Amino acid sequence: MSDFKTILDAAIQQLGGNEAVQKLLAVGASALSNYRQRGQLPAAKQAILEAELTQQGWYLDLEGLQLTPLNSGQQKRILLLITGGIAAYKALELARRLMDRGYQIRGVMSKSAMEFITPLSLAALTGEKVYSELFSLTDEAEMGHIRLARDADIVLVAPATANFLAKMAHGLADDLASTICLATDCPVMIAPAMNPIMWAHPATQANLETLKKRGVTLIAPEDGDTACGEIGTGRLAETAVIIAGIDRLLAPQKILSPLSGKSAAGLLGRHILITSGPTYEPIDPVRYIANHSSGKQGHALAEACAKAGAKVTLISGPVQIPDPEGVETIHVTTAQQMYDACITALPADCAICAAAVADWKVVNHGTQKIKKTKAGTPQLQLAENPDILASLSQHEARPALVIGFAAETENLNRNAKAKRERKKCDWIVANAVGGTGQDAVFGKDTNRVTVIDAQGHEDWQQTSKTQIAEKLITRIEAWFNER
Ligand code: CTP
């Protein structure tokens, strides 16, 4: 029978032995031996241990005295739909890696996918029959397409071609893969891959919007060289990114449990979307409207979230500071681009809008440098930019927790409270801007904020932007913990 010591020692072994674990937990040898004797670990240390094991594909339950491969015993089933495209070959590696994480894979291939890889390779890898025919007598007798569609914990379409997305959006069911998408009652995740022009085409984007509104989870394609030789967005997301998406949806609750204190894993499994920095609104090719935001607060938040184990998408305006480590940073210039990138990055568990987004854009911006003429000064025509915070707060795929910032030069609390209500976000982090010397905020390393939520407000004393970020992350962890 397993006891605490046996399980703890097995976990230590798995993590490379005593010394590695002492380093991980930042404790000495005597502390480890105390934990063994006491049959207990401090909550924060236990959390770090659990998180590290999770990352290595293990599930540690010290109360239930279990150390098992992730998802074993309650193996989650993924129905992997592979549609045609050069990226189809990557689905084989994806299947393999998902199996390494303890998931059970059943494969379905479209006709065009079979032009790129064979069902035999997938069957050999998964050890399962691969399905491709809608009207196959033998398959239907064995496992009808309706059962196939429902006998899974998730349907993953990877790679998803533009054509297949269109079929899904319009509810077509003219082959096995598309019929499954229509007949399933499981969560559906898509990982598209296609030529960049096809990806950017309004038809594809409209189909995508339709699918996202229906609750389909998107693992967005990445930028770079595509197989067709063009550069742009369209490459199938990295295998690890797709797996992280699957883990987020399917990992047992235990793995998602937020932790006490400043542990390394309080936001493990969460996707956090953060905007940061200013936006630039062009007047002509050489001039723009901007503001003083340095991006320091937003970037500090992104770094703190990543350290707490979250998958972070940082949408940053033009800043002079480096991209934070362990964070997917998307660089944008204008408010419209920031808005588009945020909507594409959904779904997320939490959104933090720390960017100083320009309220207006110049509608009649010049394509050439505007010259001084005798006709007088140019008349700039302004139009309002989309409000990213308000849009995220009211989006169909609204993150569970939406946090805004309020930069105010007067009536801080009153204005910020009104802003929270107007933009329908959950919390507002208000700071007085426009100060000078010690009270300056823009570009400085310190900040003083008031956090306002539906219950009231908390005044936080002046401290570094890094510490504010850590404090806010602890508050976010606690919020998820209480749910
Ligand atoms: N915000 C946004 N999109 C905009 C404008 C603001 O997402 N187009 C977000 C900011 O990131 C911040 C919050 O809204 O989280 C408040 O920004 P702030 O500049 O203080 O307020 P405004 O909406 O611009 O209102 P005002 O300028 O009238 O104070």
Short mmCIF file of C-alpha atoms and ligand atoms in Angstrom, two decimals:
data_model
loop_
_atom_site.label_atom_id
_atom_site.label_comp_id
_atom_site.label_asym_id
_atom_site.label_seq_id
_atom_site.Cartn_x
_atom_site.Cartn_y
_atom_site.Cartn_z
CA MET A 1 0.00 0.00 0.00
CA SER A 2 1.23 3.50 -0.80
CA ASP A 3 1.96 5.91 1.98
CA PHE A 4 2.92 9.57 1.93
CA LYS A 5 6.66 8.89 2.01
CA THR A 6 6.49 6.44 -0.91
CA ILE A 7 4.50 8.84 -3.07
CA LEU A 8 6.68 11.81 -2.16
CA ASP A 9 9.83 9.83 -2.92
CA ALA A 10 8.41 8.68 -6.23
CA ALA A 11 7.62 12.30 -7.08
CA ILE A 12 11.14 13.37 -6.07
CA GLN A 13 12.61 10.60 -8.18
CA GLN A 14 10.50 11.70 -11.12
CA LEU A 15 11.83 15.23 -10.77
CA GLY A 16 15.47 14.18 -10.78
CA GLY A 17 16.21 13.43 -7.12
CA ASN A 18 16.56 15.25 -3.80
CA GLU A 19 18.91 17.98 -4.93
CA ALA A 20 16.80 18.94 -7.93
CA VAL A 21 13.71 19.14 -5.75
CA GLN A 22 15.47 21.17 -3.05
CA LYS A 23 16.44 23.64 -5.73
CA LEU A 24 12.93 23.69 -7.16
CA LEU A 25 11.35 24.33 -3.77
CA ALA A 26 14.19 26.60 -2.59
CA VAL A 27 14.65 24.56 0.61
CA GLY A 28 17.48 22.63 2.24
CA ALA A 29 17.86 18.88 2.74
CA SER A 30 16.49 19.08 6.30
CA ALA A 31 13.24 20.67 5.12
CA LEU A 32 12.65 17.80 2.70
CA SER A 33 13.26 15.27 5.42
CA ASN A 34 10.87 17.20 7.72
CA TYR A 35 8.14 17.01 5.09
CA ARG A 36 8.69 13.24 4.91
CA GLN A 37 8.45 12.89 8.70
CA ARG A 38 5.43 15.14 9.05
CA GLY A 39 3.62 13.54 6.12
CA GLN A 40 2.80 16.98 4.83
CA LEU A 41 4.17 19.79 2.67
CA PRO A 42 3.47 23.50 3.07
CA ALA A 43 0.68 24.34 0.61
CA ALA A 44 2.84 26.61 -1.56
CA LYS A 45 5.63 23.99 -1.85
CA GLN A 46 3.13 21.25 -2.63
CA ALA A 47 1.69 23.44 -5.34
CA ILE A 48 5.08 23.99 -6.95
CA LEU A 49 5.74 20.26 -6.87
CA GLU A 50 2.35 19.49 -8.42
CA ALA A 51 2.84 22.09 -11.10
CA GLU A 52 6.28 20.86 -12.07
CA LEU A 53 5.03 17.30 -12.28
CA THR A 54 2.06 18.40 -14.36
CA GLN A 55 4.43 19.99 -16.83
CA GLN A 56 6.21 16.67 -17.08
CA GLY A 57 2.95 14.82 -17.70
CA TRP A 58 2.32 13.54 -14.15
CA TYR A 59 -0.60 13.99 -11.80
CA LEU A 60 0.33 14.17 -8.12
CA ASP A 61 -2.38 13.84 -5.51
CA LEU A 62 -0.76 13.76 -2.08
CA GLU A 63 -4.09 13.50 -0.27
CA GLY A 64 -5.26 10.60 -2.41
CA LEU A 65 -1.69 9.19 -2.39
CA GLN A 66 -1.43 8.94 -6.15
CA LEU A 67 1.24 9.70 -8.67
CA THR A 68 -0.07 8.80 -12.09
CA PRO A 69 0.55 9.80 -15.68
CA LEU A 70 -1.67 12.71 -16.57
CA ASN A 71 -5.20 11.64 -17.41
CA SER A 72 -4.60 7.96 -16.67
CA GLY A 73 -7.49 6.19 -15.02
CA GLN A 74 -9.80 8.75 -16.60
CA GLN A 75 -8.13 8.80 -19.98
CA LYS A 76 -9.59 11.61 -22.03
CA ARG A 77 -10.56 10.79 -25.59
CA ILE A 78 -9.72 13.07 -28.47
CA LEU A 79 -11.35 12.62 -31.83
CA LEU A 80 -8.69 14.01 -34.16
CA LEU A 81 -10.05 15.16 -37.52
CA ILE A 82 -7.29 15.68 -40.05
CA THR A 83 -8.23 17.68 -43.11
CA GLY A 84 -6.22 18.09 -46.30
CA GLY A 85 -3.26 20.38 -46.50
CA ILE A 86 0.49 20.13 -46.41
CA ALA A 87 0.38 20.53 -42.60
CA ALA A 88 -1.46 17.20 -42.36
CA TYR A 89 1.87 15.48 -41.74
CA LYS A 90 2.22 17.50 -38.51
CA ALA A 91 -0.95 15.84 -37.23
CA LEU A 92 1.01 12.60 -36.86
CA GLU A 93 3.50 14.21 -34.49
CA LEU A 94 0.60 15.91 -32.70
CA ALA A 95 -1.20 12.58 -32.23
CA ARG A 96 1.97 11.03 -30.86
CA ARG A 97 2.64 13.81 -28.39
CA LEU A 98 -0.97 13.87 -27.20
CA MET A 99 -0.69 10.15 -26.53
CA ASP A 100 2.52 10.78 -24.57
CA ARG A 101 0.43 13.09 -22.37
CA GLY A 102 -1.98 10.25 -21.67
CA TYR A 103 -4.75 11.14 -24.12
CA GLN A 104 -6.48 8.51 -26.19
CA ILE A 105 -6.60 9.40 -29.88
CA ARG A 106 -9.05 8.20 -32.46
CA GLY A 107 -8.36 9.50 -35.97
CA VAL A 108 -10.66 10.58 -38.77
CA MET A 109 -9.24 11.71 -42.10
CA SER A 110 -10.85 13.64 -44.91
CA LYS A 111 -10.29 12.48 -48.49
CA SER A 112 -7.89 15.33 -49.17
CA ALA A 113 -5.90 14.57 -46.00
CA MET A 114 -5.23 11.16 -47.48
CA GLU A 115 -3.44 12.87 -50.37
CA PHE A 116 -0.80 13.92 -47.84
CA ILE A 117 -0.62 11.13 -45.25
CA THR A 118 -1.97 7.62 -45.13
CA PRO A 119 -4.56 6.25 -42.69
CA LEU A 120 -2.10 3.42 -42.10
CA SER A 121 0.50 5.75 -40.54
CA LEU A 122 -2.09 7.23 -38.20
CA ALA A 123 -3.53 3.81 -37.30
CA ALA A 124 -0.05 2.47 -36.61
CA LEU A 125 0.72 5.43 -34.38
CA THR A 126 -2.53 5.47 -32.44
CA GLY A 127 -3.16 1.75 -32.35
CA GLU A 128 -6.76 2.56 -33.32
CA LYS A 129 -8.78 2.14 -36.48
CA VAL A 130 -8.82 5.32 -38.58
CA TYR A 131 -12.17 6.36 -40.05
CA SER A 132 -12.68 8.18 -43.32
CA GLU A 133 -15.86 6.99 -45.03
CA LEU A 134 -19.31 8.32 -44.23
CA PHE A 135 -21.09 5.51 -45.98
CA SER A 136 -18.95 2.54 -45.08
CA LEU A 137 -21.06 -0.49 -44.19
CA THR A 138 -18.38 -2.08 -42.05
CA ASP A 139 -17.55 1.12 -40.17
CA GLU A 140 -21.20 1.95 -39.60
CA ALA A 141 -21.86 -1.55 -38.25
CA GLU A 142 -18.86 -1.25 -35.93
CA MET A 143 -19.23 2.35 -34.85
CA GLY A 144 -21.93 4.56 -36.40
CA HIS A 145 -20.87 8.09 -37.30
CA ILE A 146 -23.16 9.55 -34.64
CA ARG A 147 -21.53 7.47 -31.93
CA LEU A 148 -18.12 8.31 -33.32
CA ALA A 149 -19.05 12.00 -33.06
CA ARG A 150 -20.14 11.71 -29.44
CA ASP A 151 -17.78 9.10 -28.07
CA ALA A 152 -15.06 11.66 -27.28
CA ASP A 153 -14.24 14.36 -24.78
CA ILE A 154 -13.24 16.76 -27.51
CA VAL A 155 -13.21 16.98 -31.28
CA LEU A 156 -9.94 18.47 -32.51
CA VAL A 157 -9.65 19.54 -36.14
CA ALA A 158 -5.94 19.83 -36.94
CA PRO A 159 -5.03 20.99 -39.43
CA ALA A 160 -8.29 22.68 -40.41
CA THR A 161 -8.27 23.93 -44.00
CA ALA A 162 -10.10 27.05 -45.21
CA ASN A 163 -12.52 24.80 -47.04
CA PHE A 164 -13.24 22.76 -43.93
CA LEU A 165 -13.80 25.89 -41.82
CA ALA A 166 -16.29 27.08 -44.44
CA LYS A 167 -18.08 23.74 -44.31
CA MET A 168 -18.23 23.86 -40.52
CA ALA A 169 -19.49 27.44 -40.50
CA HIS A 170 -22.25 26.61 -42.96
CA GLY A 171 -23.20 23.29 -41.41
CA LEU A 172 -22.34 21.17 -44.44
CA ALA A 173 -22.14 17.45 -43.87
CA ASP A 174 -20.94 15.91 -47.10
CA ASP A 175 -18.23 13.65 -45.70
CA LEU A 176 -17.45 11.89 -42.44
CA ALA A 177 -15.34 14.68 -40.87
CA SER A 178 -17.87 17.46 -41.55
CA THR A 179 -20.78 15.23 -40.48
CA ILE A 180 -19.02 14.60 -37.17
CA CYS A 181 -18.68 18.34 -36.60
CA LEU A 182 -22.41 18.74 -37.10
CA ALA A 183 -23.42 15.69 -35.09
CA THR A 184 -21.15 16.11 -32.10
CA ASP A 185 -22.18 17.47 -28.75
CA CYS A 186 -18.57 17.63 -27.49
CA PRO A 187 -16.40 20.74 -27.35
CA VAL A 188 -14.74 21.43 -30.69
CA MET A 189 -11.28 22.88 -31.17
CA ILE A 190 -9.81 23.96 -34.50
CA ALA A 191 -6.19 24.52 -35.44
CA PRO A 192 -6.25 26.06 -38.93
CA ALA A 193 -3.40 25.98 -41.43
CA MET A 194 -3.53 27.58 -44.85
CA ASN A 195 -2.03 30.10 -47.24
CA PRO A 196 -1.80 33.58 -45.60
CA ILE A 197 -4.05 35.22 -48.19
CA MET A 198 -6.67 32.55 -47.67
CA TRP A 199 -6.41 33.07 -43.90
CA ALA A 200 -6.79 36.84 -44.20
CA HIS A 201 -9.67 36.58 -46.69
CA PRO A 202 -12.85 38.13 -45.30
CA ALA A 203 -14.74 34.91 -46.08
CA THR A 204 -12.40 32.85 -43.88
CA GLN A 205 -12.43 35.47 -41.13
CA ALA A 206 -16.23 35.64 -41.21
CA ASN A 207 -16.44 31.84 -40.99
CA LEU A 208 -14.07 31.94 -38.07
CA GLU A 209 -16.16 34.55 -36.27
CA THR A 210 -19.25 32.38 -36.77
CA LEU A 211 -17.46 29.35 -35.35
CA LYS A 212 -16.04 31.27 -32.38
CA LYS A 213 -19.49 32.64 -31.59
CA ARG A 214 -20.74 29.06 -31.50
CA GLY A 215 -18.15 28.25 -28.89
CA VAL A 216 -15.54 26.57 -31.08
CA THR A 217 -12.08 27.08 -29.58
CA LEU A 218 -9.50 28.47 -31.96
CA ILE A 219 -5.82 27.67 -31.78
CA ALA A 220 -4.71 30.46 -34.06
CA PRO A 221 -2.19 29.82 -36.83
CA GLU A 222 1.24 31.35 -36.52
CA ASP A 223 3.22 33.82 -38.57
CA GLY A 224 6.15 32.77 -40.72
CA ASP A 225 7.04 31.01 -43.96
CA THR A 226 4.28 28.81 -45.22
CA ALA A 227 4.66 25.71 -47.37
CA CYS A 228 3.45 27.61 -50.44
CA GLY A 229 6.42 29.96 -50.13
CA GLU A 230 4.48 32.98 -48.91
CA ILE A 231 5.18 34.73 -45.63
CA GLY A 232 2.36 35.63 -43.28
CA THR A 233 -0.13 34.13 -40.88
CA GLY A 234 -1.18 30.62 -41.76
CA ARG A 235 1.24 28.07 -40.32
CA LEU A 236 -0.32 25.43 -38.11
CA ALA A 237 0.27 26.39 -34.46
CA GLU A 238 3.18 24.64 -32.77
CA THR A 239 2.34 21.18 -31.47
CA ALA A 240 3.01 22.38 -27.91
CA VAL A 241 0.55 25.25 -28.30
CA ILE A 242 -2.19 22.91 -29.50
CA ILE A 243 -1.45 20.52 -26.64
CA ALA A 244 -1.59 23.38 -24.13
CA GLY A 245 -5.00 24.29 -25.56
CA ILE A 246 -6.20 20.70 -25.14
CA ASP A 247 -4.79 20.55 -21.60
CA ARG A 248 -6.65 23.74 -20.76
CA LEU A 249 -9.94 22.25 -21.79
CA LEU A 250 -9.43 18.70 -20.61
CA ALA A 251 -6.97 18.72 -17.73
CA PRO A 252 -8.49 17.56 -14.46
CA GLN A 253 -9.66 20.30 -12.10
CA LYS A 254 -6.86 19.45 -9.70
CA ILE A 255 -4.30 20.71 -12.17
CA LEU A 256 -6.13 23.96 -12.59
CA SER A 257 -6.44 24.58 -8.87
CA PRO A 258 -4.96 27.95 -8.04
CA LEU A 259 -2.43 28.07 -5.30
CA SER A 260 -1.87 30.05 -2.25
CA GLY A 261 0.80 32.70 -2.15
CA LYS A 262 3.36 33.59 -4.78
CA SER A 263 3.83 30.09 -6.02
CA ALA A 264 5.10 29.16 -9.43
CA ALA A 265 1.87 27.69 -10.64
CA GLY A 266 -1.15 29.60 -9.38
CA LEU A 267 -2.39 30.32 -12.89
CA LEU A 268 -1.32 27.07 -14.50
CA GLY A 269 -3.65 26.17 -17.32
CA ARG A 270 -5.15 29.66 -17.57
CA HIS A 271 -4.93 31.76 -20.71
CA ILE A 272 -4.42 35.43 -19.91
CA LEU A 273 -4.73 38.14 -22.52
CA ILE A 274 -2.95 41.41 -21.78
CA THR A 275 -2.77 44.69 -23.70
CA SER A 276 0.16 46.99 -23.04
CA GLY A 277 1.84 50.18 -24.22
CA PRO A 278 0.51 52.99 -26.36
CA THR A 279 -1.02 52.83 -29.81
CA TYR A 280 0.12 55.05 -32.67
CA GLU A 281 -2.46 56.51 -35.01
CA PRO A 282 -0.91 57.63 -38.30
CA ILE A 283 -1.42 61.15 -39.60
CA ASP A 284 0.74 60.45 -42.63
CA PRO A 285 3.67 58.04 -43.26
CA VAL A 286 5.98 60.04 -40.98
CA ARG A 287 3.74 61.47 -38.25
CA TYR A 288 1.39 59.93 -35.75
CA ILE A 289 -0.72 60.61 -32.65
CA ALA A 290 0.61 58.81 -29.58
CA ASN A 291 0.76 59.05 -25.79
CA HIS A 292 3.36 58.67 -23.06
CA SER A 293 2.68 55.04 -22.08
CA SER A 294 5.89 53.02 -21.72
CA GLY A 295 4.25 49.58 -21.46
CA LYS A 296 6.14 48.88 -18.23
CA GLN A 297 3.03 48.03 -16.19
CA GLY A 298 1.43 45.82 -18.85
CA HIS A 299 4.71 44.00 -19.54
CA ALA A 300 5.32 43.48 -15.80
CA LEU A 301 1.85 41.94 -15.56
CA ALA A 302 2.58 39.63 -18.50
CA GLU A 303 5.82 38.47 -16.92
CA ALA A 304 4.18 37.87 -13.53
CA CYS A 305 1.34 35.88 -15.14
CA ALA A 306 3.83 33.72 -17.04
CA LYS A 307 5.77 33.09 -13.84
CA ALA A 308 2.52 32.00 -12.21
CA GLY A 309 2.17 29.34 -14.91
CA ALA A 310 -0.35 31.02 -17.23
CA LYS A 311 -0.24 30.95 -21.00
CA VAL A 312 0.05 34.65 -21.74
CA THR A 313 -0.80 36.48 -24.94
CA LEU A 314 0.57 40.00 -24.74
CA ILE A 315 -0.68 42.43 -27.36
CA SER A 316 1.77 45.27 -27.26
CA GLY A 317 1.79 48.68 -28.90
CA PRO A 318 5.15 50.25 -29.87
CA VAL A 319 7.39 50.22 -26.76
CA GLN A 320 11.10 50.51 -26.03
CA ILE A 321 11.26 47.57 -23.61
CA PRO A 322 12.02 43.91 -24.44
CA ASP A 323 9.36 41.23 -24.83
CA PRO A 324 8.82 39.47 -21.50
CA GLU A 325 10.13 35.92 -21.22
CA GLY A 326 7.78 33.00 -21.60
CA VAL A 327 5.07 35.15 -23.16
CA GLU A 328 3.63 35.15 -26.66
CA THR A 329 3.99 38.79 -27.66
CA ILE A 330 2.07 40.16 -30.61
CA HIS A 331 3.29 43.56 -31.80
CA VAL A 332 0.76 46.01 -33.14
CA THR A 333 0.76 49.71 -33.93
CA THR A 334 -2.78 51.04 -34.10
CA ALA A 335 -5.81 50.60 -31.83
CA GLN A 336 -7.66 48.78 -34.60
CA GLN A 337 -4.80 46.26 -34.90
CA MET A 338 -4.76 45.83 -31.11
CA TYR A 339 -8.49 45.21 -31.14
CA ASP A 340 -8.24 42.66 -33.97
CA ALA A 341 -5.37 40.82 -32.24
CA CYS A 342 -7.33 40.66 -28.96
CA ILE A 343 -10.44 39.24 -30.59
CA THR A 344 -8.33 36.67 -32.46
CA ALA A 345 -6.62 35.66 -29.20
CA LEU A 346 -9.93 34.72 -27.58
CA PRO A 347 -10.90 32.59 -25.77
CA ALA A 348 -9.07 33.57 -22.63
CA ASP A 349 -9.77 33.03 -18.94
CA CYS A 350 -8.81 36.56 -18.02
CA ALA A 351 -8.14 39.78 -19.93
CA ILE A 352 -6.14 42.67 -18.52
CA CYS A 353 -6.32 45.86 -20.58
CA ALA A 354 -3.32 47.87 -19.46
CA ALA A 355 -2.69 49.59 -22.79
CA ALA A 356 -3.14 53.31 -23.22
CA VAL A 357 -5.22 52.98 -26.37
CA ALA A 358 -5.63 56.09 -28.49
CA ASP A 359 -9.25 57.14 -28.36
CA TRP A 360 -9.27 58.50 -31.89
CA LYS A 361 -7.77 57.70 -35.25
CA VAL A 362 -7.22 60.02 -38.17
CA VAL A 363 -9.69 59.06 -40.87
CA ASN A 364 -8.16 61.26 -43.56
CA HIS A 365 -4.55 60.30 -42.87
CA GLY A 366 -2.25 60.98 -45.80
CA THR A 367 -0.60 58.27 -47.84
CA GLN A 368 2.18 60.78 -48.60
CA LYS A 369 3.81 63.21 -46.20
CA ILE A 370 1.46 66.16 -45.74
CA LYS A 371 3.19 69.31 -46.99
CA LYS A 372 2.77 72.85 -45.80
CA THR A 373 0.75 74.72 -48.39
CA LYS A 374 -0.71 78.14 -48.75
CA ALA A 375 -4.13 76.55 -48.23
CA GLY A 376 -3.43 76.60 -44.49
CA THR A 377 -3.11 74.00 -41.75
CA PRO A 378 -4.42 70.51 -42.51
CA GLN A 379 -7.80 69.61 -41.04
CA LEU A 380 -7.48 66.25 -39.36
CA GLN A 381 -10.70 64.35 -39.31
CA LEU A 382 -10.94 62.05 -36.30
CA ALA A 383 -13.08 58.98 -35.67
CA GLU A 384 -13.40 56.97 -32.47
CA ASN A 385 -11.36 53.80 -32.16
CA PRO A 386 -12.99 50.56 -31.02
CA ASP A 387 -13.00 50.25 -27.23
CA ILE A 388 -11.12 47.01 -26.62
CA LEU A 389 -11.93 46.71 -22.91
CA ALA A 390 -15.65 47.33 -23.44
CA SER A 391 -15.72 44.94 -26.41
CA LEU A 392 -13.99 42.13 -24.50
CA SER A 393 -16.34 42.67 -21.55
CA GLN A 394 -19.36 42.23 -23.78
CA HIS A 395 -18.01 39.62 -26.18
CA GLU A 396 -19.77 36.27 -26.55
CA ALA A 397 -16.51 34.60 -25.59
CA ARG A 398 -16.05 37.02 -22.66
CA PRO A 399 -13.13 36.03 -20.43
CA ALA A 400 -14.39 35.06 -16.96
CA LEU A 401 -12.47 37.97 -15.45
CA VAL A 402 -11.97 41.25 -17.31
CA ILE A 403 -9.75 43.93 -15.78
CA GLY A 404 -9.26 47.46 -17.03
CA PHE A 405 -6.99 50.31 -16.06
CA ALA A 406 -8.15 53.87 -15.66
CA ALA A 407 -5.72 56.69 -16.25
CA GLU A 408 -7.25 59.76 -14.63
CA THR A 409 -5.98 63.24 -14.04
CA GLU A 410 -8.80 64.22 -11.63
CA ASN A 411 -11.59 62.65 -9.50
CA LEU A 412 -9.76 59.32 -9.59
CA ASN A 413 -12.23 57.12 -7.71
CA ARG A 414 -15.41 58.61 -9.10
CA ASN A 415 -14.24 58.54 -12.71
CA ALA A 416 -12.76 55.05 -12.42
CA LYS A 417 -15.91 53.65 -10.81
CA ALA A 418 -18.03 55.13 -13.59
CA LYS A 419 -15.58 53.68 -16.15
CA ARG A 420 -15.94 50.19 -14.63
CA GLU A 421 -19.68 50.37 -14.97
CA ARG A 422 -19.64 51.91 -18.42
CA LYS A 423 -17.19 49.38 -19.84
CA LYS A 424 -18.79 46.45 -17.97
CA CYS A 425 -15.49 45.04 -16.76
CA ASP A 426 -15.04 43.33 -13.40
CA TRP A 427 -12.19 45.33 -11.89
CA ILE A 428 -10.62 48.66 -12.66
CA VAL A 429 -7.10 49.46 -11.59
CA ALA A 430 -7.13 53.23 -11.30
CA ASN A 431 -4.07 55.40 -11.33
CA ALA A 432 -3.62 59.12 -11.24
CA VAL A 433 -1.61 60.22 -14.24
CA GLY A 434 -0.29 63.59 -15.20
CA GLY A 435 1.70 63.95 -11.97
CA THR A 436 5.27 65.14 -11.95
CA GLY A 437 8.35 64.17 -9.92
CA GLN A 438 7.48 61.49 -7.36
CA ASP A 439 3.89 61.32 -8.58
CA ALA A 440 4.74 60.69 -12.22
CA VAL A 441 3.48 57.40 -13.68
CA PHE A 442 4.25 57.35 -17.41
CA GLY A 443 7.65 55.85 -18.09
CA LYS A 444 8.42 55.44 -14.38
CA ASP A 445 9.11 52.17 -12.54
CA THR A 446 6.65 52.88 -9.73
CA ASN A 447 2.93 53.33 -9.57
CA ARG A 448 0.20 53.92 -7.01
CA VAL A 449 -3.18 52.38 -7.73
CA THR A 450 -6.66 51.86 -6.39
CA VAL A 451 -8.37 48.61 -7.30
CA ILE A 452 -12.11 48.99 -7.76
CA ASP A 453 -14.55 46.12 -8.05
CA ALA A 454 -18.28 45.62 -7.45
CA GLN A 455 -17.67 45.37 -3.70
CA GLY A 456 -15.70 48.57 -3.22
CA HIS A 457 -12.16 49.79 -3.55
CA GLU A 458 -8.67 49.02 -2.18
CA ASP A 459 -5.93 51.65 -2.11
CA TRP A 460 -2.49 50.17 -2.70
CA GLN A 461 0.50 52.17 -1.62
CA GLN A 462 3.11 53.43 -4.04
CA THR A 463 5.40 50.60 -5.08
CA SER A 464 7.24 49.23 -8.10
CA LYS A 465 5.22 48.26 -11.18
CA THR A 466 6.61 44.72 -10.75
CA GLN A 467 5.21 44.51 -7.24
CA ILE A 468 1.87 45.88 -8.34
CA ALA A 469 1.82 43.22 -11.04
CA GLU A 470 2.57 40.45 -8.51
CA LYS A 471 -0.06 41.74 -6.11
CA LEU A 472 -2.65 41.86 -8.86
CA ILE A 473 -1.76 38.33 -9.98
CA THR A 474 -2.22 37.09 -6.40
CA ARG A 475 -5.65 38.76 -6.36
CA ILE A 476 -6.50 37.10 -9.70
CA GLU A 477 -5.38 33.68 -8.39
CA ALA A 478 -7.55 34.14 -5.31
CA TRP A 479 -10.49 35.12 -7.50
CA PHE A 480 -10.19 31.95 -9.59
CA ASN A 481 -9.64 29.97 -6.41
CA GLU A 482 -12.91 31.15 -4.90
CA ARG A 483 -15.00 30.25 -7.92
N1 CTP B 1 -9.32 51.08 -23.45
C1 CTP B 1 -9.48 50.19 -24.47
N2 CTP B 1 -9.77 50.64 -25.72
C2 CTP B 1 -9.91 51.95 -25.96
C3 CTP B 1 -9.73 52.88 -24.91
C4 CTP B 1 -9.42 52.43 -23.67
O1 CTP B 1 -9.34 49.00 -24.25
N3 CTP B 1 -10.19 52.36 -27.18
C5 CTP B 1 -9.06 50.55 -22.10
C6 CTP B 1 -7.69 50.87 -21.53
O2 CTP B 1 -6.77 49.85 -21.86
C7 CTP B 1 -8.00 50.89 -20.05
C8 CTP B 1 -9.42 51.41 -19.98
O3 CTP B 1 -9.99 51.17 -21.25
O4 CTP B 1 -8.00 49.60 -19.49
C9 CTP B 1 -9.55 52.86 -19.65
O5 CTP B 1 -8.72 53.65 -20.47
P1 CTP B 1 -8.66 55.21 -20.28
O6 CTP B 1 -7.73 55.79 -21.28
O7 CTP B 1 -8.46 55.53 -18.85
O8 CTP B 1 -10.15 55.61 -20.59
P2 CTP B 1 -10.90 55.99 -21.88
O9 CTP B 1 -11.82 54.91 -22.28
O10 CTP B 1 -9.94 56.42 -22.92
O11 CTP B 1 -11.80 57.19 -21.35
P3 CTP B 1 -11.37 58.71 -21.09
O12 CTP B 1 -10.22 59.01 -22.01
O13 CTP B 1 -12.59 59.45 -21.43
O14 CTP B 1 -11.00 58.79 -19.64
#
